[in-house]
């Protein structure tokens, strides 16, 4: 068949071939609409139900033990164990138990309402309600407020930076983001996506680039466009590698060539418990931590880590993460937190 004589067949000339219409304009890429984040005022109160579901074991467990007719040594040991299991820490636990023992002995009668009030007061004392928990975003100079976010991989640091941008935008701030985490693949993309959702621009560099250089450029751009706040997301590498921690110190020094840092937030995963305190110590040695963000607090019954980490570093927990939602980052309010612990 292949060798047969070719037959005359009608063929189309080039003029007759239908070519694609090139006169049509290229499709217009429509930018996603900028979201308006919900206001931060009272956000923790709105998220309280989520917090209380996971923390109830601690508060209700303590109330149940304190309500026993006879509070003997065994019961007080159980109370200690409950607090230690919730990661309150050894010293704060001993202080709390000692004060509770004394007050219960003096009080005599112990109605449920009295016990709840007693426990509320003592837990609030341990949380140091006098701490200033404001996220410092106001610069005393003619420059934007500079906030650096640090923490190890896996704590939700980049996500927290993005959510914090939403918090600041909700409070009326003009925010610029600096993607200085060049170690983790797609960290800059992730941060940029968070920024685009609320209309915040992201300054970034090549993957594997110099984080200090990007942080420097971000602050420079922030000054140029009169931003209110520059948020810098840093690399969250293993805290055991000394060289990498040195690099974090370098980022801080380079940024401070423009202006001093107004806030250094350490992001900790609440589910890591006492291991989080080890991380906190290492970071505190490298940069001056001014506030703590506790993430994943909705997924753990170890709410005592709030008390332990504040005691360890002597700085306040300023923000807590209570879920995967974009607006699930809330300013930490001790009263609302304790109320969630022990219920109504």
mmCIF file of C-alpha atoms in Angstrom:
data_model
loop_
_atom_site.group_PDB
_atom_site.id
_atom_site.type_symbol
_atom_site.label_atom_id
_atom_site.label_comp_id
_atom_site.label_asym_id
_atom_site.label_seq_id
_atom_site.Cartn_x
_atom_site.Cartn_y
_atom_site.Cartn_z
ATOM 1 C CA UNK A 1 0.000 0.000 0.000
ATOM 2 C CA UNK A 2 2.759 2.415 0.886
ATOM 3 C CA UNK A 3 4.383 1.896 -2.531
ATOM 4 C CA UNK A 4 1.267 2.496 -4.564
ATOM 5 C CA UNK A 5 1.089 5.322 -7.061
ATOM 6 C CA UNK A 6 0.088 8.579 -5.335
ATOM 7 C CA UNK A 7 -3.417 9.695 -6.125
ATOM 8 C CA UNK A 8 -4.318 13.261 -6.925
ATOM 9 C CA UNK A 9 -6.061 14.664 -3.859
ATOM 10 C CA UNK A 10 -7.372 18.145 -3.255
ATOM 11 C CA UNK A 11 -4.947 20.045 -1.062
ATOM 12 C CA UNK A 12 -5.534 23.276 0.835
ATOM 13 C CA UNK A 13 -3.236 26.183 0.136
ATOM 14 C CA UNK A 14 -1.762 28.169 3.004
ATOM 15 C CA UNK A 15 -4.333 30.902 2.400
ATOM 16 C CA UNK A 16 -7.120 28.417 3.124
ATOM 17 C CA UNK A 17 -5.741 27.139 6.452
ATOM 18 C CA UNK A 18 -7.560 28.558 9.460
ATOM 19 C CA UNK A 19 -4.998 30.279 11.610
ATOM 20 C CA UNK A 20 -5.628 31.274 15.233
ATOM 21 C CA UNK A 21 -6.980 34.767 15.685
ATOM 22 C CA UNK A 22 -4.127 36.853 17.067
ATOM 23 C CA UNK A 23 -6.131 40.059 17.169
ATOM 24 C CA UNK A 24 -7.711 39.071 20.499
ATOM 25 C CA UNK A 25 -6.049 40.711 23.513
ATOM 26 C CA UNK A 26 -4.338 38.610 26.167
ATOM 27 C CA UNK A 27 -6.549 37.665 29.107
ATOM 28 C CA UNK A 28 -6.449 40.187 31.940
ATOM 29 C CA UNK A 29 -5.146 38.760 35.219
ATOM 30 C CA UNK A 30 -7.420 40.003 37.976
ATOM 31 C CA UNK A 31 -5.727 40.405 41.338
ATOM 32 C CA UNK A 32 -7.559 38.725 44.196
ATOM 33 C CA UNK A 33 -9.623 41.134 46.275
ATOM 34 C CA UNK A 34 -7.899 42.489 49.369
ATOM 35 C CA UNK A 35 -9.456 41.035 52.511
ATOM 36 C CA UNK A 36 -10.503 43.120 55.502
ATOM 37 C CA UNK A 37 -9.351 41.239 58.636
ATOM 38 C CA UNK A 38 -11.626 41.188 61.656
ATOM 39 C CA UNK A 39 -10.695 43.659 64.427
ATOM 40 C CA UNK A 40 -8.421 42.347 67.160
ATOM 41 C CA UNK A 41 -10.334 43.855 70.070
ATOM 42 C CA UNK A 42 -11.900 41.038 72.058
ATOM 43 C CA UNK A 43 -10.635 38.397 69.648
ATOM 44 C CA UNK A 44 -9.498 36.078 72.458
ATOM 45 C CA UNK A 45 -12.960 36.270 74.036
ATOM 46 C CA UNK A 46 -14.465 35.165 70.716
ATOM 47 C CA UNK A 47 -12.002 32.269 70.539
ATOM 48 C CA UNK A 48 -12.488 31.309 74.179
ATOM 49 C CA UNK A 49 -14.721 28.315 73.478
ATOM 50 C CA UNK A 50 -11.971 26.783 71.332
ATOM 51 C CA UNK A 51 -9.411 27.378 74.046
ATOM 52 C CA UNK A 52 -11.586 26.023 76.855
ATOM 53 C CA UNK A 53 -12.277 22.773 74.989
ATOM 54 C CA UNK A 54 -8.605 21.839 75.029
ATOM 55 C CA UNK A 55 -7.687 23.348 78.404
ATOM 56 C CA UNK A 56 -10.643 22.092 80.431
ATOM 57 C CA UNK A 57 -8.722 19.093 81.781
ATOM 58 C CA UNK A 58 -6.435 21.398 83.750
ATOM 59 C CA UNK A 59 -9.002 23.771 85.248
ATOM 60 C CA UNK A 60 -11.715 21.235 85.920
ATOM 61 C CA UNK A 61 -9.181 18.718 87.245
ATOM 62 C CA UNK A 62 -7.894 21.234 89.791
ATOM 63 C CA UNK A 63 -11.406 22.273 90.847
ATOM 64 C CA UNK A 64 -12.437 18.628 91.303
ATOM 65 C CA UNK A 65 -9.425 17.904 93.502
ATOM 66 C CA UNK A 66 -9.872 21.072 95.569
ATOM 67 C CA UNK A 67 -13.546 20.207 96.120
ATOM 68 C CA UNK A 68 -12.743 16.984 97.977
ATOM 69 C CA UNK A 69 -14.006 16.849 101.538
ATOM 70 C CA UNK A 70 -10.549 16.114 102.953
ATOM 71 C CA UNK A 71 -7.514 17.729 101.373
ATOM 72 C CA UNK A 72 -4.789 15.400 102.618
ATOM 73 C CA UNK A 73 -1.185 15.165 101.434
ATOM 74 C CA UNK A 74 -2.104 12.690 98.708
ATOM 75 C CA UNK A 75 -4.639 15.140 97.245
ATOM 76 C CA UNK A 76 -2.106 17.970 97.231
ATOM 77 C CA UNK A 77 0.321 15.667 95.439
ATOM 78 C CA UNK A 78 -2.348 14.982 92.823
ATOM 79 C CA UNK A 79 -2.846 18.733 92.422
ATOM 80 C CA UNK A 80 0.915 19.105 91.917
ATOM 81 C CA UNK A 81 0.920 16.305 89.349
ATOM 82 C CA UNK A 82 -1.979 17.931 87.454
ATOM 83 C CA UNK A 83 -0.075 21.217 87.242
ATOM 84 C CA UNK A 84 3.203 19.568 86.218
ATOM 85 C CA UNK A 85 1.438 17.530 83.524
ATOM 86 C CA UNK A 86 0.079 20.803 82.120
ATOM 87 C CA UNK A 87 3.684 22.109 81.830
ATOM 88 C CA UNK A 88 3.294 24.802 84.476
ATOM 89 C CA UNK A 89 6.873 24.089 85.620
ATOM 90 C CA UNK A 90 8.284 22.879 88.943
ATOM 91 C CA UNK A 91 8.847 26.187 90.746
ATOM 92 C CA UNK A 92 5.547 27.865 89.745
ATOM 93 C CA UNK A 93 3.714 24.633 90.691
ATOM 94 C CA UNK A 94 5.260 24.566 94.156
ATOM 95 C CA UNK A 95 4.427 28.241 94.688
ATOM 96 C CA UNK A 96 0.831 27.784 93.561
ATOM 97 C CA UNK A 97 0.249 24.690 95.718
ATOM 98 C CA UNK A 98 1.795 26.374 98.750
ATOM 99 C CA UNK A 99 -0.407 29.458 98.396
ATOM 100 C CA UNK A 100 -3.528 27.367 97.753
ATOM 101 C CA UNK A 101 -2.866 25.213 100.826
ATOM 102 C CA UNK A 102 -2.471 28.274 102.995
ATOM 103 C CA UNK A 103 -5.553 30.044 101.677
ATOM 104 C CA UNK A 104 -7.777 26.944 101.789
ATOM 105 C CA UNK A 105 -6.697 26.346 105.412
ATOM 106 C CA UNK A 106 -7.482 29.951 106.387
ATOM 107 C CA UNK A 107 -10.716 30.060 104.370
ATOM 108 C CA UNK A 108 -12.198 27.012 106.071
ATOM 109 C CA UNK A 109 -15.434 26.600 104.099
ATOM 110 C CA UNK A 110 -14.946 25.822 100.425
ATOM 111 C CA UNK A 111 -18.025 26.350 98.278
ATOM 112 C CA UNK A 112 -17.556 25.779 94.518
ATOM 113 C CA UNK A 113 -17.818 29.519 93.893
ATOM 114 C CA UNK A 114 -15.165 30.274 96.522
ATOM 115 C CA UNK A 115 -12.821 27.640 95.132
ATOM 116 C CA UNK A 116 -13.214 28.911 91.597
ATOM 117 C CA UNK A 117 -12.503 32.465 92.715
ATOM 118 C CA UNK A 118 -9.504 31.304 94.722
ATOM 119 C CA UNK A 119 -8.033 29.320 91.844
ATOM 120 C CA UNK A 120 -8.701 32.193 89.416
ATOM 121 C CA UNK A 121 -6.820 34.676 91.615
ATOM 122 C CA UNK A 122 -3.811 32.408 92.076
ATOM 123 C CA UNK A 123 -3.531 31.472 88.387
ATOM 124 C CA UNK A 124 -3.775 35.156 87.421
ATOM 125 C CA UNK A 125 -0.965 35.968 89.854
ATOM 126 C CA UNK A 126 1.259 33.355 88.169
ATOM 127 C CA UNK A 127 0.468 34.846 84.743
ATOM 128 C CA UNK A 128 1.755 38.260 85.925
ATOM 129 C CA UNK A 129 -1.194 40.417 84.772
ATOM 130 C CA UNK A 130 0.952 43.581 85.122
ATOM 131 C CA UNK A 131 3.123 42.626 82.118
ATOM 132 C CA UNK A 132 2.851 45.043 79.189
ATOM 133 C CA UNK A 133 1.567 42.770 76.408
ATOM 134 C CA UNK A 134 1.377 45.421 73.695
ATOM 135 C CA UNK A 135 3.182 44.445 70.479
ATOM 136 C CA UNK A 136 5.545 47.411 70.095
ATOM 137 C CA UNK A 137 5.162 48.703 66.552
ATOM 138 C CA UNK A 138 5.784 52.391 67.201
ATOM 139 C CA UNK A 139 9.271 53.688 66.498
ATOM 140 C CA UNK A 140 10.592 56.579 68.525
ATOM 141 C CA UNK A 141 12.463 57.717 65.394
ATOM 142 C CA UNK A 142 11.252 58.859 61.995
ATOM 143 C CA UNK A 143 11.292 55.239 60.773
ATOM 144 C CA UNK A 144 8.756 52.397 60.713
ATOM 145 C CA UNK A 145 8.365 50.146 63.737
ATOM 146 C CA UNK A 146 10.587 47.093 63.125
ATOM 147 C CA UNK A 147 9.403 43.692 64.338
ATOM 148 C CA UNK A 148 11.570 40.584 63.923
ATOM 149 C CA UNK A 149 9.963 37.137 64.244
ATOM 150 C CA UNK A 150 12.212 34.241 65.302
ATOM 151 C CA UNK A 151 11.764 30.555 66.175
ATOM 152 C CA UNK A 152 12.704 27.046 65.048
ATOM 153 C CA UNK A 153 11.228 25.260 62.039
ATOM 154 C CA UNK A 154 7.772 23.806 62.480
ATOM 155 C CA UNK A 155 6.482 26.222 65.098
ATOM 156 C CA UNK A 156 4.328 28.068 62.551
ATOM 157 C CA UNK A 157 6.636 31.087 62.373
ATOM 158 C CA UNK A 158 5.979 32.206 58.782
ATOM 159 C CA UNK A 159 2.246 31.632 59.205
ATOM 160 C CA UNK A 160 2.343 33.621 62.448
ATOM 161 C CA UNK A 161 4.150 36.475 60.676
ATOM 162 C CA UNK A 162 1.410 36.489 58.024
ATOM 163 C CA UNK A 163 -1.339 36.427 60.652
ATOM 164 C CA UNK A 164 0.388 39.204 62.595
ATOM 165 C CA UNK A 165 0.356 41.288 59.408
ATOM 166 C CA UNK A 166 -3.431 40.796 59.363
ATOM 167 C CA UNK A 167 -3.655 41.851 63.028
ATOM 168 C CA UNK A 168 -1.707 45.046 62.302
ATOM 169 C CA UNK A 169 -3.650 45.827 59.114
ATOM 170 C CA UNK A 170 -6.897 45.309 61.062
ATOM 171 C CA UNK A 171 -5.626 47.940 63.507
ATOM 172 C CA UNK A 172 -5.085 50.399 60.646
ATOM 173 C CA UNK A 173 -1.324 49.999 60.075
ATOM 174 C CA UNK A 174 0.508 50.169 56.742
ATOM 175 C CA UNK A 175 2.611 46.980 56.852
ATOM 176 C CA UNK A 176 5.590 45.843 54.764
ATOM 177 C CA UNK A 177 6.889 42.259 54.990
ATOM 178 C CA UNK A 178 10.504 41.088 54.756
ATOM 179 C CA UNK A 179 10.984 37.441 53.666
ATOM 180 C CA UNK A 180 14.380 36.782 55.284
ATOM 181 C CA UNK A 181 13.756 33.041 55.633
ATOM 182 C CA UNK A 182 15.753 32.033 52.555
ATOM 183 C CA UNK A 183 16.638 28.604 53.908
ATOM 184 C CA UNK A 184 13.217 26.949 53.706
ATOM 185 C CA UNK A 185 11.831 26.346 50.223
ATOM 186 C CA UNK A 186 8.707 28.387 49.448
ATOM 187 C CA UNK A 187 8.812 30.369 52.720
ATOM 188 C CA UNK A 188 8.937 33.632 50.748
ATOM 189 C CA UNK A 189 6.034 32.510 48.526
ATOM 190 C CA UNK A 190 4.017 31.617 51.603
ATOM 191 C CA UNK A 191 4.682 34.990 53.232
ATOM 192 C CA UNK A 192 3.927 36.876 50.017
ATOM 193 C CA UNK A 193 0.565 35.096 49.728
ATOM 194 C CA UNK A 194 -0.331 36.156 53.264
ATOM 195 C CA UNK A 195 0.673 39.732 52.474
ATOM 196 C CA UNK A 196 -1.268 39.924 49.203
ATOM 197 C CA UNK A 197 -4.452 38.893 50.981
ATOM 198 C CA UNK A 198 -4.394 42.094 53.033
ATOM 199 C CA UNK A 199 -2.581 44.373 50.579
ATOM 200 C CA UNK A 200 0.852 44.223 52.256
ATOM 201 C CA UNK A 201 3.913 44.177 49.981
ATOM 202 C CA UNK A 202 6.684 41.595 50.513
ATOM 203 C CA UNK A 203 10.380 42.309 49.973
ATOM 204 C CA UNK A 204 12.180 39.089 49.031
ATOM 205 C CA UNK A 205 15.389 37.817 47.474
ATOM 206 C CA UNK A 206 16.678 34.647 45.817
ATOM 207 C CA UNK A 207 16.258 31.309 47.565
ATOM 208 C CA UNK A 208 19.393 30.663 49.578
ATOM 209 C CA UNK A 209 20.270 34.376 49.518
ATOM 210 C CA UNK A 210 21.680 36.373 52.406
ATOM 211 C CA UNK A 211 18.911 36.837 55.015
ATOM 212 C CA UNK A 212 20.584 39.888 56.560
ATOM 213 C CA UNK A 213 20.692 41.608 53.164
ATOM 214 C CA UNK A 214 16.969 40.989 52.584
ATOM 215 C CA UNK A 215 16.085 42.210 56.084
ATOM 216 C CA UNK A 216 18.185 45.336 55.452
ATOM 217 C CA UNK A 217 16.427 45.964 52.110
ATOM 218 C CA UNK A 218 12.988 45.447 53.697
ATOM 219 C CA UNK A 219 13.618 48.142 56.299
ATOM 220 C CA UNK A 220 15.091 50.428 53.634
ATOM 221 C CA UNK A 221 11.933 49.971 51.498
ATOM 222 C CA UNK A 222 9.740 50.485 54.547
ATOM 223 C CA UNK A 223 11.420 53.833 55.230
ATOM 224 C CA UNK A 224 11.149 54.797 51.552
ATOM 225 C CA UNK A 225 7.393 54.175 51.352
ATOM 226 C CA UNK A 226 6.640 55.499 54.870
ATOM 227 C CA UNK A 227 5.295 52.186 56.158
ATOM 228 C CA UNK A 228 4.096 52.054 59.769
ATOM 229 C CA UNK A 229 5.563 48.606 60.470
ATOM 230 C CA UNK A 230 8.158 46.332 58.853
ATOM 231 C CA UNK A 231 7.684 42.651 59.792
ATOM 232 C CA UNK A 232 10.746 40.452 59.226
ATOM 233 C CA UNK A 233 10.344 36.675 59.037
ATOM 234 C CA UNK A 234 13.673 34.957 59.787
ATOM 235 C CA UNK A 235 15.019 31.490 59.083
ATOM 236 C CA UNK A 236 13.786 28.854 61.521
ATOM 237 C CA UNK A 237 16.637 26.436 61.356
ATOM 238 C CA UNK A 238 17.749 23.997 64.006
ATOM 239 C CA UNK A 239 18.608 25.874 67.177
ATOM 240 C CA UNK A 240 21.425 23.406 67.907
ATOM 241 C CA UNK A 241 23.557 24.648 64.988
ATOM 242 C CA UNK A 242 25.586 27.463 66.476
ATOM 243 C CA UNK A 243 26.587 28.973 63.132
ATOM 244 C CA UNK A 244 22.970 29.442 62.169
ATOM 245 C CA UNK A 245 22.187 31.172 65.451
ATOM 246 C CA UNK A 246 25.122 33.484 64.772
ATOM 247 C CA UNK A 247 23.483 34.352 61.468
ATOM 248 C CA UNK A 248 20.337 35.385 63.324
ATOM 249 C CA UNK A 249 22.449 37.718 65.408
ATOM 250 C CA UNK A 250 23.875 39.116 62.164
ATOM 251 C CA UNK A 251 20.352 39.834 60.828
ATOM 252 C CA UNK A 252 19.633 41.802 63.994
ATOM 253 C CA UNK A 253 22.882 43.801 63.759
ATOM 254 C CA UNK A 254 22.395 44.618 60.069
ATOM 255 C CA UNK A 255 18.789 45.751 60.559
ATOM 256 C CA UNK A 256 19.873 48.002 63.414
ATOM 257 C CA UNK A 257 22.058 49.975 60.994
ATOM 258 C CA UNK A 258 18.752 51.579 59.939
ATOM 259 C CA UNK A 259 17.061 51.750 63.338
ATOM 260 C CA UNK A 260 16.794 49.726 66.541
ATOM 261 C CA UNK A 261 14.397 46.781 66.635
ATOM 262 C CA UNK A 262 11.164 47.673 68.399
ATOM 263 C CA UNK A 263 10.038 44.079 68.989
ATOM 264 C CA UNK A 264 11.586 40.610 68.769
ATOM 265 C CA UNK A 265 8.882 37.950 68.943
ATOM 266 C CA UNK A 266 9.793 34.328 69.671
ATOM 267 C CA UNK A 267 7.303 31.843 68.214
ATOM 268 C CA UNK A 268 6.934 28.644 70.270
ATOM 269 C CA UNK A 269 4.782 25.596 69.607
ATOM 270 C CA UNK A 270 2.716 24.998 72.770
ATOM 271 C CA UNK A 271 2.607 21.252 72.089
ATOM 272 C CA UNK A 272 6.394 20.907 72.516
ATOM 273 C CA UNK A 273 6.115 21.611 76.242
ATOM 274 C CA UNK A 274 9.374 21.773 78.164
ATOM 275 C CA UNK A 275 11.397 21.374 74.947
ATOM 276 C CA UNK A 276 10.050 24.788 73.972
ATOM 277 C CA UNK A 277 11.811 26.245 77.007
ATOM 278 C CA UNK A 278 15.143 24.897 75.743
ATOM 279 C CA UNK A 279 14.511 26.678 72.431
ATOM 280 C CA UNK A 280 13.529 29.842 74.292
ATOM 281 C CA UNK A 281 16.794 29.901 76.245
ATOM 282 C CA UNK A 282 18.936 29.502 73.111
ATOM 283 C CA UNK A 283 17.149 32.272 71.210
ATOM 284 C CA UNK A 284 17.220 34.594 74.216
ATOM 285 C CA UNK A 285 21.023 34.311 74.264
ATOM 286 C CA UNK A 286 21.309 35.427 70.626
ATOM 287 C CA UNK A 287 18.689 38.167 70.349
ATOM 288 C CA UNK A 288 16.895 40.134 73.044
ATOM 289 C CA UNK A 289 13.453 38.511 73.071
ATOM 290 C CA UNK A 290 10.778 41.063 73.981
ATOM 291 C CA UNK A 291 7.651 38.937 73.578
ATOM 292 C CA UNK A 292 6.432 35.374 72.999
ATOM 293 C CA UNK A 293 3.870 34.002 70.558
ATOM 294 C CA UNK A 294 2.465 30.600 71.561
ATOM 295 C CA UNK A 295 0.975 28.696 68.620
ATOM 296 C CA UNK A 296 -1.192 25.554 68.537
ATOM 297 C CA UNK A 297 -2.567 26.277 71.996
ATOM 298 C CA UNK A 298 -5.941 24.919 70.890
ATOM 299 C CA UNK A 299 -4.468 21.462 70.290
ATOM 300 C CA UNK A 300 -2.925 20.838 73.695
ATOM 301 C CA UNK A 301 -4.027 20.478 77.298
ATOM 302 C CA UNK A 302 -0.663 21.911 78.361
ATOM 303 C CA UNK A 303 -1.706 25.530 78.794
ATOM 304 C CA UNK A 304 0.651 25.832 81.749
ATOM 305 C CA UNK A 305 3.461 26.465 79.249
ATOM 306 C CA UNK A 306 2.278 30.112 79.254
ATOM 307 C CA UNK A 307 3.299 30.378 82.907
ATOM 308 C CA UNK A 308 6.524 28.390 82.504
ATOM 309 C CA UNK A 309 7.901 30.298 79.506
ATOM 310 C CA UNK A 310 7.153 33.705 81.028
ATOM 311 C CA UNK A 311 8.954 32.639 84.197
ATOM 312 C CA UNK A 312 11.886 31.253 82.182
ATOM 313 C CA UNK A 313 12.489 34.359 80.054
ATOM 314 C CA UNK A 314 10.987 37.106 82.179
ATOM 315 C CA UNK A 315 9.112 38.424 79.125
ATOM 316 C CA UNK A 316 5.368 38.283 78.433
ATOM 317 C CA UNK A 317 3.333 36.043 76.166
ATOM 318 C CA UNK A 318 1.850 38.673 73.825
ATOM 319 C CA UNK A 319 -0.038 36.604 71.240
ATOM 320 C CA UNK A 320 -1.509 33.107 71.093
ATOM 321 C CA UNK A 321 -2.523 30.982 68.109
ATOM 322 C CA UNK A 322 -5.778 29.091 68.479
ATOM 323 C CA UNK A 323 -6.338 27.363 65.156
ATOM 324 C CA UNK A 324 -5.671 27.253 61.438
ATOM 325 C CA UNK A 325 -7.941 30.162 60.470
ATOM 326 C CA UNK A 326 -6.470 33.417 59.179
ATOM 327 C CA UNK A 327 -7.814 35.381 62.152
ATOM 328 C CA UNK A 328 -7.051 32.807 64.857
ATOM 329 C CA UNK A 329 -4.096 34.770 66.238
ATOM 330 C CA UNK A 330 -5.227 36.720 69.291
ATOM 331 C CA UNK A 331 -3.659 39.163 71.740
ATOM 332 C CA UNK A 332 -3.084 37.301 75.008
ATOM 333 C CA UNK A 333 -5.435 38.426 77.778
ATOM 334 C CA UNK A 334 -4.708 36.735 81.143
ATOM 335 C CA UNK A 335 -8.262 37.114 82.490
ATOM 336 C CA UNK A 336 -9.899 35.572 79.408
ATOM 337 C CA UNK A 337 -7.287 32.797 79.416
ATOM 338 C CA UNK A 338 -7.897 31.858 83.065
ATOM 339 C CA UNK A 339 -11.665 31.997 82.581
ATOM 340 C CA UNK A 340 -11.283 29.552 79.702
ATOM 341 C CA UNK A 341 -9.173 27.286 81.924
ATOM 342 C CA UNK A 342 -11.601 26.996 84.805
ATOM 343 C CA UNK A 343 -14.903 27.600 83.019
ATOM 344 C CA UNK A 344 -17.790 29.708 84.218
#
